[in-house]
Amino acid sequence: MRLRFAPSPTGYLHIGNARTALFNYLLAKKHQGRFILRIEDTDIARSKKEFEAGIIEDLRWLGLNWDEGPDKGGDFGPYRQSERLKTYQEFAEKLLKENKAYHCYCTKEELDQRNKELLARKESPRYDNRCRNLSDEQKKKYLEEGRKPVIRFKIPEKTIEVNDLIRGKVSFDTKLMGDFIIMKSDGKPAFNFAVVVDDILMRITTVIRGEDHLSNTPRHIMLFEALNSKIPEFAHMAMTMGPDGSRLSKRHGATSIREYRKLGMLPEALFNYLALLGWGSKKDQEIFTKEELIKEFSLERCKEGAAIFDPEKLTWMNGLYIRKKKPQELAKLSIPYLEEKGLREKEDYLIKVIALERERIKKLSEIPDLIEYFLVEKIKFSPEALLLSKKPEVKEILTSLKQELENLSDFSAASLEKIIREWTKNNGLKTKDVFHPLRVAITGRTIGPGLFETMEVLGKEKVIQRLMEVLC
RNA sequence: GGCCCCAUCGUCUAGGGGUUAGGACGGGUGGUUCUCAGCCAUCAAGCAGGGGUUCGAAUCCCCUUGGGGCUACCA
C-alpha cells in the first residue's frame, strides 16, 4: 500500500491539510505501507522554498514521518513536481500522439468572454471543445498570430463511477464537462494532470484527500484510463471548517500548525485532536497514543460530514497532555517562551516552579505569565491583590506572622503548614483570613498553587523580603 | 446556473429498524481545599423539516431546506 500527502508550498501547513496528512499517515502505518511526501510546486508564482521547508518542519514536528520524499529521496522520485516537468511533457506528447489530447489556441480572454456569455444565458460555463478538430491551416494561422497553445484532454462521453472508500459509489456524467487543460501554455502541467502522472509514477495505490477533489476525480480517472494505468483507490474526507461552518481560513484566526505550535500546543495533543476530527472510535475513548491510533484507525469509521475545528477542545486536550508531562520536560519546553519575555532561570529551580504550576498550564505560551512571580525580583500586584494588601487588619496579621516566620529555620512546606496553622489557631483566626493575605503578599495575586509549597519553593529569604515590601 | 457531496446536543462524536438517544469539549450546580487549577459528582442541551415504507424510523426511501465542493492556463 502506498499513500501520499501532496501539499503545495504556498503557505504554512494548514490545519485541514495536516489532518489529511495525518489520515494518510495512519492508514499507511496501519497496513505497513509507505507514506510519501510530494511537493506540488508547479505554481511558480505562489510556491516558495521557505514554505516547503516550513511544511516539512511542521510535519516532522507533528510526528508524521514519511518514507519517501524530496528531502530523503526514494525509488520513485523526484518528489517535487518542479523536477519532473519533462516527464509531464512526455506524457502529454503521448496523449497527443494517440489523439487523446489536442492543442487549443483559445486565449484566456476569449475563454472568459465566452463563459460570461454562457452564464448570462444561464448555461453551464464550460469549454466548447472548439479546437478539437482544427485544420492544419487554422493552426498555422493561430501560431502566426503569436498564440501559445495549451493542451487539452479529449473527454470521452461516458459515465464515470468513483468507488469512494468513505462515501461509496459516486457517478459523474462526462457530457457535462468540457475538455480540460492538461498542459498550460507555459509548458507547465495543470494540477489535474500532474497529480495523475505523479500518482502513476509513484505507484500510489490509495489516495486520501479532501472532498474538494471529489469532483475532480472523474477527470483523474479518465486520465488514468487514457494512460493505461491502474486506477488507485480513492477516499475523500470531508473538509475542515471554521466555527461559522465555512471553510477554515485565515479570517477564523489561527489556521496553521505553525501558529498552534507557537501558542504552545504539544504535537501529541494536536495529533490526537486532529485524529478525532472526522473519525471516531467505537469505544468511548478520546485519548489515544499514536500507536493506538494507528491500530484503531479505519476509513470505514470516517464521517462523511464536514467537521468544525474547535480550538477550545484542542486546548483542553493540550492541558491534559501537559499534565502528563514530567516537570523537567515542561521546563525545557518552556525556555523559548520565557526567553521571549526576557525571563531566564536555573533549571532546577524552574523545574520546581513548573511542578507547582503544571496543572494550571493549558498552553506553553501561558507559562511566563503563570510563573513570573517566582522568577522576578519585584513582583507585580493584581488590582485585587493590591487592594487586599493595603488593608490595616491584613497588615497587622502579616506583621506578626512575619516575626513568626523569621524565627523559623525549617522552611519546608510541611513545617510551614504546621507553624502557620498553629499560629492561626492560637490567634483565634480563620485559616482563610490568614492564608489568603499571605498568598497575596508573597505572590501579588489571589490565585496560585498551594500556599506552603509556594513558600517553600520561593524560600525564606524571598518570602520575608516580600512581606517587608508589603508592610512598609 | 449545472453537477457532486453532506446533515444526531453550541462543537467533536457513539448509535445504522424496538435505546430513558451514550460519551467528550464548552456551560450550570455541588463536593474536595488556603485561592485558582485539578479531581469527583450532578444538571441543562440533540436526531433540520415534510412525506412515505413498516406493527414500529434518529436509523431505509423520496422531496424540501440548509451547508459545503467542483465547474480556472490555482492547487
mmCIF file of C-alpha atoms (C1' of nucleotides) in Angstrom, chain B:
data_model
loop_
_atom_site.group_PDB
_atom_site.id
_atom_site.type_symbol
_atom_site.label_atom_id
_atom_site.label_comp_id
_atom_site.label_asym_id
_atom_site.label_seq_id
_atom_site.Cartn_x
_atom_site.Cartn_y
_atom_site.Cartn_z
ATOM 1 C "C1'" G B 1 -26.875 28.315 -13.293
ATOM 2 C "C1'" G B 2 -25.262 22.892 -13.939
ATOM 3 C "C1'" C B 3 -23.089 18.697 -11.450
ATOM 4 C "C1'" C B 4 -21.369 16.308 -6.916
ATOM 5 C "C1'" C B 5 -21.089 15.566 -1.516
ATOM 6 C "C1'" C B 6 -23.157 16.157 3.312
ATOM 7 C "C1'" A B 7 -26.903 16.737 7.760
ATOM 8 C "C1'" U B 8 -27.544 13.259 15.948
ATOM 9 C "C1'" C B 9 -26.876 18.443 21.909
ATOM 10 C "C1'" G B 10 -23.477 25.171 20.536
ATOM 11 C "C1'" U B 11 -18.921 21.855 18.997
ATOM 12 C "C1'" C B 12 -16.481 16.708 18.188
ATOM 13 C "C1'" U B 13 -18.898 12.141 18.074
ATOM 14 C "C1'" A B 14 -21.419 6.806 19.561
ATOM 15 C "C1'" G B 15 -25.751 4.575 17.995
ATOM 16 C "C1'" G B 16 -27.443 2.057 11.307
ATOM 17 C "C1'" G B 17 -35.374 -0.585 12.390
ATOM 18 C "C1'" G B 18 -37.619 -1.508 19.108
ATOM 19 C "C1'" U B 19 -32.106 2.551 23.404
ATOM 20 C "C1'" U B 20 -34.532 6.606 29.422
ATOM 21 C "C1'" A B 21 -30.591 8.532 22.095
ATOM 22 C "C1'" G B 22 -24.482 7.220 25.149
ATOM 23 C "C1'" G B 23 -19.676 9.842 25.733
ATOM 24 C "C1'" A B 24 -16.269 14.208 25.298
ATOM 25 C "C1'" C B 25 -15.383 19.742 24.934
ATOM 26 C "C1'" G B 26 -17.757 24.089 26.425
ATOM 27 C "C1'" G B 27 -21.731 25.908 30.085
ATOM 28 C "C1'" G B 28 -24.534 25.438 35.084
ATOM 29 C "C1'" U B 29 -24.629 23.495 40.131
ATOM 30 C "C1'" G B 30 -22.427 20.935 44.280
ATOM 31 C "C1'" G B 31 -18.181 18.456 46.793
ATOM 32 C "C1'" U B 32 -12.759 18.380 47.998
ATOM 33 C "C1'" U B 33 -9.390 22.786 49.623
ATOM 34 C "C1'" C B 34 -5.934 28.357 51.865
ATOM 35 C "C1'" U B 35 -7.352 30.706 46.383
ATOM 36 C "C1'" C B 36 -7.092 29.084 41.381
ATOM 37 C "C1'" A B 37 -6.426 24.861 38.730
ATOM 38 C "C1'" G B 38 -7.169 19.731 39.058
ATOM 39 C "C1'" C B 39 -10.198 15.780 40.576
ATOM 40 C "C1'" C B 40 -15.174 13.782 41.763
ATOM 41 C "C1'" A B 41 -20.475 14.137 41.488
ATOM 42 C "C1'" U B 42 -24.563 16.286 39.087
ATOM 43 C "C1'" C B 43 -27.792 19.217 35.630
ATOM 44 C "C1'" A B 44 -29.258 21.594 31.059
ATOM 45 C "C1'" A B 45 -28.633 20.808 25.901
ATOM 46 C "C1'" G B 46 -29.681 16.959 20.021
ATOM 47 C "C1'" C B 47 -31.912 13.137 15.778
ATOM 48 C "C1'" A B 48 -33.145 20.198 10.243
ATOM 49 C "C1'" G B 49 -38.471 19.971 8.135
ATOM 50 C "C1'" G B 50 -42.160 17.205 5.369
ATOM 51 C "C1'" G B 51 -43.817 12.889 3.177
ATOM 52 C "C1'" G B 52 -43.520 7.653 2.561
ATOM 53 C "C1'" U B 53 -42.021 2.060 3.812
ATOM 54 C "C1'" U B 54 -43.048 -0.599 8.465
ATOM 55 C "C1'" C B 55 -46.664 -3.229 13.907
ATOM 56 C "C1'" G B 56 -42.530 0.104 14.967
ATOM 57 C "C1'" A B 57 -37.942 5.087 11.888
ATOM 58 C "C1'" A B 58 -32.604 9.015 14.609
ATOM 59 C "C1'" U B 59 -31.772 4.541 11.702
ATOM 60 C "C1'" C B 60 -34.376 2.650 4.990
ATOM 61 C "C1'" C B 61 -36.569 5.647 0.517
ATOM 62 C "C1'" C B 62 -38.221 10.404 -1.666
ATOM 63 C "C1'" C B 63 -38.800 15.677 -1.503
ATOM 64 C "C1'" U B 64 -37.703 20.383 0.729
ATOM 65 C "C1'" U B 65 -34.418 23.294 3.400
ATOM 66 C "C1'" G B 66 -29.627 24.333 4.935
ATOM 67 C "C1'" G B 67 -24.292 23.835 4.443
ATOM 68 C "C1'" G B 68 -20.003 22.581 1.514
ATOM 69 C "C1'" G B 69 -17.347 21.475 -3.032
ATOM 70 C "C1'" C B 70 -16.302 21.375 -8.381
ATOM 71 C "C1'" U B 71 -17.378 23.905 -12.816
ATOM 72 C "C1'" A B 72 -9.714 28.293 -13.623
ATOM 73 C "C1'" C B 73 -3.839 28.454 -18.350
ATOM 74 C "C1'" C B 74 -4.949 27.797 -8.618
ATOM 75 C "C1'" A B 75 -3.642 23.509 -6.311
#
